[in-house]
PDB file of N, CA and C in Angstrom:
ATOM      1  N   MET A   1      90.102  93.323 101.038  1.00  0.00           N
ATOM      2  CA  MET A   1      89.741  92.079 101.132  1.00  0.00           C
ATOM      3  C   MET A   1      91.066  91.710 100.942  1.00  0.00           C
ATOM      4  N   ASP A   2      91.351  90.446 100.704  1.00  0.00           N
ATOM      5  CA  ASP A   2      93.426  89.961 100.343  1.00  0.00           C
ATOM      6  C   ASP A   2      92.698  88.844  99.668  1.00  0.00           C
ATOM      7  N   LEU A   3      93.753  88.926  98.370  1.00  0.00           N
ATOM      8  CA  LEU A   3      93.084  87.648  97.264  1.00  0.00           C
ATOM      9  C   LEU A   3      94.725  87.223  97.014  1.00  0.00           C
ATOM     10  N   VAL A   4      94.566  85.772  96.518  1.00  0.00           N
ATOM     11  CA  VAL A   4      96.151  85.480  95.992  1.00  0.00           C
ATOM     12  C   VAL A   4      95.430  85.365  94.439  1.00  0.00           C
ATOM     13  N   LEU A   5      96.496  85.421  92.972  1.00  0.00           N
ATOM     14  CA  LEU A   5      95.457  85.276  91.793  1.00  0.00           C
ATOM     15  C   LEU A   5      97.005  84.998  91.434  1.00  0.00           C
ATOM     16  N   LYS A   6      97.103  83.486  91.458  1.00  0.00           N
ATOM     17  CA  LYS A   6      98.203  82.626  91.184  1.00  0.00           C
ATOM     18  C   LYS A   6      98.551  82.726  89.540  1.00  0.00           C
ATOM     19  N   ASP A   7      97.559  83.238  88.557  1.00  0.00           N
ATOM     20  CA  ASP A   7      98.139  83.682  87.041  1.00  0.00           C
ATOM     21  C   ASP A   7      98.896  85.172  87.012  1.00  0.00           C
ATOM     22  N   MET A   8      99.048  85.978  88.052  1.00  0.00           N
ATOM     23  CA  MET A   8      99.692  86.531  88.229  1.00  0.00           C
ATOM     24  C   MET A   8     101.106  86.757  88.264  1.00  0.00           C
ATOM     25  N   THR A   9     101.605  87.032  87.049  1.00  0.00           N
ATOM     26  CA  THR A   9     103.035  86.505  87.058  1.00  0.00           C
ATOM     27  C   THR A   9     104.290  87.960  87.060  1.00  0.00           C
ATOM     28  N   CYS A  10     103.445  89.176  86.902  1.00  0.00           N
ATOM     29  CA  CYS A  10     104.393  89.381  86.278  1.00  0.00           C
ATOM     30  C   CYS A  10     104.318  91.506  86.423  1.00  0.00           C
ATOM     31  N   GLY A  11     105.100  92.266  85.755  1.00  0.00           N
ATOM     32  CA  GLY A  11     104.396  93.693  85.984  1.00  0.00           C
ATOM     33  C   GLY A  11     103.607  93.845  85.220  1.00  0.00           C
ATOM     34  N   GLY A  12     103.213  93.294  84.023  1.00  0.00           N
ATOM     35  CA  GLY A  12     101.723  93.630  82.809  1.00  0.00           C
ATOM     36  C   GLY A  12     101.004  93.315  83.780  1.00  0.00           C
ATOM     37  N   CYS A  13     101.045  91.606  84.157  1.00  0.00           N
ATOM     38  CA  CYS A  13      99.533  91.240  84.898  1.00  0.00           C
ATOM     39  C   CYS A  13      99.370  91.972  85.944  1.00  0.00           C
ATOM     40  N   ALA A  14     100.181  92.999  86.667  1.00  0.00           N
ATOM     41  CA  ALA A  14     100.342  93.565  87.845  1.00  0.00           C
ATOM     42  C   ALA A  14      98.961  94.660  87.657  1.00  0.00           C
ATOM     43  N   LYS A  15      99.181  95.353  86.653  1.00  0.00           N
ATOM     44  CA  LYS A  15      98.619  96.335  86.066  1.00  0.00           C
ATOM     45  C   LYS A  15      97.414  96.025  85.590  1.00  0.00           C
ATOM     46  N   ALA A  16      97.295  95.172  84.790  1.00  0.00           N
ATOM     47  CA  ALA A  16      95.870  94.514  84.404  1.00  0.00           C
ATOM     48  C   ALA A  16      95.145  94.569  85.648  1.00  0.00           C
ATOM     49  N   VAL A  17      95.104  93.609  86.624  1.00  0.00           N
ATOM     50  CA  VAL A  17      94.569  93.258  88.101  1.00  0.00           C
ATOM     51  C   VAL A  17      94.119  94.850  88.015  1.00  0.00           C
ATOM     52  N   THR A  18      95.312  96.042  88.461  1.00  0.00           N
ATOM     53  CA  THR A  18      94.751  97.036  88.836  1.00  0.00           C
ATOM     54  C   THR A  18      93.727  97.719  88.354  1.00  0.00           C
ATOM     55  N   ARG A  19      93.964  97.736  86.554  1.00  0.00           N
ATOM     56  CA  ARG A  19      93.049  98.241  85.854  1.00  0.00           C
ATOM     57  C   ARG A  19      91.814  97.649  85.928  1.00  0.00           C
ATOM     58  N   ILE A  20      91.517  96.918  86.065  1.00  0.00           N
ATOM     59  CA  ILE A  20      90.330  95.757  86.316  1.00  0.00           C
ATOM     60  C   ILE A  20      89.786  96.494  87.546  1.00  0.00           C
ATOM     61  N   VAL A  21      90.552  96.353  88.431  1.00  0.00           N
ATOM     62  CA  VAL A  21      89.765  96.666  90.079  1.00  0.00           C
ATOM     63  C   VAL A  21      89.025  98.503  89.973  1.00  0.00           C
ATOM     64  N   THR A  22      89.740  98.925  89.328  1.00  0.00           N
ATOM     65  CA  THR A  22      89.553 100.749  88.996  1.00  0.00           C
ATOM     66  C   THR A  22      88.714 100.683  88.225  1.00  0.00           C
ATOM     67  N   LYS A  23      88.396  99.910  87.579  1.00  0.00           N
ATOM     68  CA  LYS A  23      87.527 100.013  86.561  1.00  0.00           C
ATOM     69  C   LYS A  23      86.095  99.978  86.798  1.00  0.00           C
ATOM     70  N   LEU A  24      85.962  98.917  88.116  1.00  0.00           N
ATOM     71  CA  LEU A  24      84.950  98.529  88.739  1.00  0.00           C
ATOM     72  C   LEU A  24      84.425  99.836  89.915  1.00  0.00           C
ATOM     73  N   ASP A  25      85.539 100.118  90.329  1.00  0.00           N
ATOM     74  CA  ASP A  25      86.110 101.113  91.576  1.00  0.00           C
ATOM     75  C   ASP A  25      86.646 102.008  91.616  1.00  0.00           C
ATOM     76  N   PRO A  26      86.467 103.217  90.609  1.00  0.00           N
ATOM     77  CA  PRO A  26      88.032 104.404  90.990  1.00  0.00           C
ATOM     78  C   PRO A  26      88.200 104.732  91.811  1.00  0.00           C
ATOM     79  N   GLU A  27      87.768 104.217  93.171  1.00  0.00           N
ATOM     80  CA  GLU A  27      88.247 105.220  94.097  1.00  0.00           C
ATOM     81  C   GLU A  27      89.138 103.971  94.808  1.00  0.00           C
ATOM     82  N   ALA A  28      89.101 102.818  94.545  1.00  0.00           N
ATOM     83  CA  ALA A  28      89.155 101.444  95.177  1.00  0.00           C
ATOM     84  C   ALA A  28      90.696 101.233  95.338  1.00  0.00           C
ATOM     85  N   LYS A  29      91.290 100.951  96.577  1.00  0.00           N
ATOM     86  CA  LYS A  29      93.009 100.603  96.389  1.00  0.00           C
ATOM     87  C   LYS A  29      93.312  99.599  96.270  1.00  0.00           C
ATOM     88  N   VAL A  30      93.954  99.546  96.008  1.00  0.00           N
ATOM     89  CA  VAL A  30      95.007  98.045  95.471  1.00  0.00           C
ATOM     90  C   VAL A  30      96.247  97.915  95.534  1.00  0.00           C
ATOM     91  N   GLU A  31      97.168  97.166  96.600  1.00  0.00           N
ATOM     92  CA  GLU A  31      97.987  97.029  96.850  1.00  0.00           C
ATOM     93  C   GLU A  31      98.395  95.572  96.270  1.00  0.00           C
ATOM     94  N   ILE A  32      99.802  95.577  95.503  1.00  0.00           N
ATOM     95  CA  ILE A  32     100.215  93.855  95.161  1.00  0.00           C
ATOM     96  C   ILE A  32     101.570  93.797  95.058  1.00  0.00           C
ATOM     97  N   ASP A  33     101.795  92.685  96.188  1.00  0.00           N
ATOM     98  CA  ASP A  33     102.596  92.256  96.001  1.00  0.00           C
ATOM     99  C   ASP A  33     103.008  90.715  95.273  1.00  0.00           C
ATOM    100  N   LEU A  34     103.577  91.288  94.208  1.00  0.00           N
ATOM    101  CA  LEU A  34     103.983  90.051  92.875  1.00  0.00           C
ATOM    102  C   LEU A  34     104.762  88.738  93.313  1.00  0.00           C
ATOM    103  N   PRO A  35     105.747  89.228  94.233  1.00  0.00           N
ATOM    104  CA  PRO A  35     106.483  87.707  93.983  1.00  0.00           C
ATOM    105  C   PRO A  35     105.721  86.843  94.992  1.00  0.00           C
ATOM    106  N   THR A  36     104.637  87.445  96.165  1.00  0.00           N
ATOM    107  CA  THR A  36     103.510  86.459  96.423  1.00  0.00           C
ATOM    108  C   THR A  36     102.221  85.972  95.870  1.00  0.00           C
ATOM    109  N   GLN A  37     102.105  86.605  95.051  1.00  0.00           N
ATOM    110  CA  GLN A  37     100.681  86.909  93.940  1.00  0.00           C
ATOM    111  C   GLN A  37      99.578  86.983  94.666  1.00  0.00           C
ATOM    112  N   LYS A  38      99.940  87.932  96.034  1.00  0.00           N
ATOM    113  CA  LYS A  38      98.987  88.696  96.677  1.00  0.00           C
ATOM    114  C   LYS A  38      98.504  90.104  96.504  1.00  0.00           C
ATOM    115  N   VAL A  39      97.357  90.305  96.795  1.00  0.00           N
ATOM    116  CA  VAL A  39      96.590  91.562  96.076  1.00  0.00           C
ATOM    117  C   VAL A  39      95.723  91.796  97.574  1.00  0.00           C
ATOM    118  N   ALA A  40      95.744  93.231  97.763  1.00  0.00           N
ATOM    119  CA  ALA A  40      94.902  93.665  99.075  1.00  0.00           C
ATOM    120  C   ALA A  40      94.617  94.667  98.615  1.00  0.00           C
ATOM    121  N   ILE A  41      93.026  94.500  98.429  1.00  0.00           N
ATOM    122  CA  ILE A  41      92.289  95.552  97.560  1.00  0.00           C
ATOM    123  C   ILE A  41      90.984  96.210  98.891  1.00  0.00           C
ATOM    124  N   LEU A  42      90.921  97.639  98.688  1.00  0.00           N
ATOM    125  CA  LEU A  42      89.897  98.085  99.311  1.00  0.00           C
ATOM    126  C   LEU A  42      89.263  98.615  98.557  1.00  0.00           C
ATOM    127  N   SER A  43      87.856  98.517  98.691  1.00  0.00           N
ATOM    128  CA  SER A  43      86.942  99.014  98.351  1.00  0.00           C
ATOM    129  C   SER A  43      85.410  98.694  98.992  1.00  0.00           C
ATOM    130  N   GLN A  44      84.500  99.548  98.260  1.00  0.00           N
ATOM    131  CA  GLN A  44      83.265  99.545  98.373  1.00  0.00           C
ATOM    132  C   GLN A  44      82.529  98.581  97.969  1.00  0.00           C
ATOM    133  N   LEU A  45      83.043  97.774  97.087  1.00  0.00           N
ATOM    134  CA  LEU A  45      81.900  96.124  96.270  1.00  0.00           C
ATOM    135  C   LEU A  45      82.247  95.625  97.046  1.00  0.00           C
ATOM    136  N   PRO A  46      80.923  94.674  96.695  1.00  0.00           N
ATOM    137  CA  PRO A  46      81.094  93.531  97.279  1.00  0.00           C
ATOM    138  C   PRO A  46      82.507  92.634  96.832  1.00  0.00           C
ATOM    139  N   GLU A  47      82.924  91.856  98.193  1.00  0.00           N
ATOM    140  CA  GLU A  47      84.082  90.623  97.253  1.00  0.00           C
ATOM    141  C   GLU A  47      83.384  89.802  96.164  1.00  0.00           C
ATOM    142  N   ALA A  48      82.509  89.264  95.845  1.00  0.00           N
ATOM    143  CA  ALA A  48      81.633  88.701  94.884  1.00  0.00           C
ATOM    144  C   ALA A  48      82.137  89.356  93.840  1.00  0.00           C
ATOM    145  N   ASP A  49      81.784  90.828  93.423  1.00  0.00           N
ATOM    146  CA  ASP A  49      82.170  91.374  92.219  1.00  0.00           C
ATOM    147  C   ASP A  49      83.319  91.625  91.772  1.00  0.00           C
ATOM    148  N   VAL A  50      84.382  91.801  93.026  1.00  0.00           N
ATOM    149  CA  VAL A  50      85.539  91.750  92.563  1.00  0.00           C
ATOM    150  C   VAL A  50      86.057  90.526  91.958  1.00  0.00           C
ATOM    151  N   ARG A  51      85.629  89.109  92.491  1.00  0.00           N
ATOM    152  CA  ARG A  51      86.066  88.252  92.303  1.00  0.00           C
ATOM    153  C   ARG A  51      85.484  88.105  90.972  1.00  0.00           C
ATOM    154  N   LEU A  52      84.771  88.126  90.641  1.00  0.00           N
ATOM    155  CA  LEU A  52      83.698  87.830  89.525  1.00  0.00           C
ATOM    156  C   LEU A  52      84.840  88.872  88.102  1.00  0.00           C
ATOM    157  N   ALA A  53      85.010  89.796  88.474  1.00  0.00           N
ATOM    158  CA  ALA A  53      85.635  90.761  87.503  1.00  0.00           C
ATOM    159  C   ALA A  53      86.499  90.372  86.927  1.00  0.00           C
ATOM    160  N   LEU A  54      87.940  89.517  88.194  1.00  0.00           N
ATOM    161  CA  LEU A  54      88.731  89.729  88.038  1.00  0.00           C
ATOM    162  C   LEU A  54      89.388  88.140  87.235  1.00  0.00           C
ATOM    163  N   SER A  55      88.069  87.241  87.171  1.00  0.00           N
ATOM    164  CA  SER A  55      88.059  85.914  86.939  1.00  0.00           C
ATOM    165  C   SER A  55      87.472  85.856  85.271  1.00  0.00           C
ATOM    166  N   ARG A  56      86.901  86.809  84.877  1.00  0.00           N
ATOM    167  CA  ARG A  56      86.340  87.446  83.575  1.00  0.00           C
ATOM    168  C   ARG A  56      87.712  87.840  82.949  1.00  0.00           C
ATOM    169  N   GLY A  57      88.645  89.306  83.617  1.00  0.00           N
ATOM    170  CA  GLY A  57      90.203  89.432  82.988  1.00  0.00           C
ATOM    171  C   GLY A  57      90.717  88.252  82.793  1.00  0.00           C
ATOM    172  N   GLY A  58      90.987  87.058  83.438  1.00  0.00           N
ATOM    173  CA  GLY A  58      91.830  86.295  83.404  1.00  0.00           C
ATOM    174  C   GLY A  58      92.429  85.890  84.495  1.00  0.00           C
ATOM    175  N   PHE A  59      92.019  86.746  85.804  1.00  0.00           N
ATOM    176  CA  PHE A  59      92.736  86.240  87.085  1.00  0.00           C
ATOM    177  C   PHE A  59      92.109  85.892  88.027  1.00  0.00           C
ATOM    178  N   PRO A  60      91.785  85.033  88.080  1.00  0.00           N
ATOM    179  CA  PRO A  60      90.637  84.223  89.196  1.00  0.00           C
ATOM    180  C   PRO A  60      91.332  84.069  90.055  1.00  0.00           C
ATOM    181  N   PRO A  61      91.275  84.394  91.338  1.00  0.00           N
ATOM    182  CA  PRO A  61      91.469  83.958  92.514  1.00  0.00           C
ATOM    183  C   PRO A  61      91.319  82.445  93.251  1.00  0.00           C
ATOM    184  N   ALA A  62      92.626  82.395  93.630  1.00  0.00           N
ATOM    185  CA  ALA A  62      92.921  81.281  94.210  1.00  0.00           C
ATOM    186  C   ALA A  62      91.345  81.182  95.271  1.00  0.00           C
TER     187      ALA A  62
END
């Protein structure tokens, strides 16, 4: 799944996003492009679950 996270603005944010996703799915692959605020996530979890976790963590997908 590809998401845009407008509130992801620094390296610390990128690490937090990775932590949120891998806490849900330790096998998830997370690729972050910080300048464009895009995140590519490869996971077996439903996209709705990932979106909810990111929103609760302070990074609501656009």
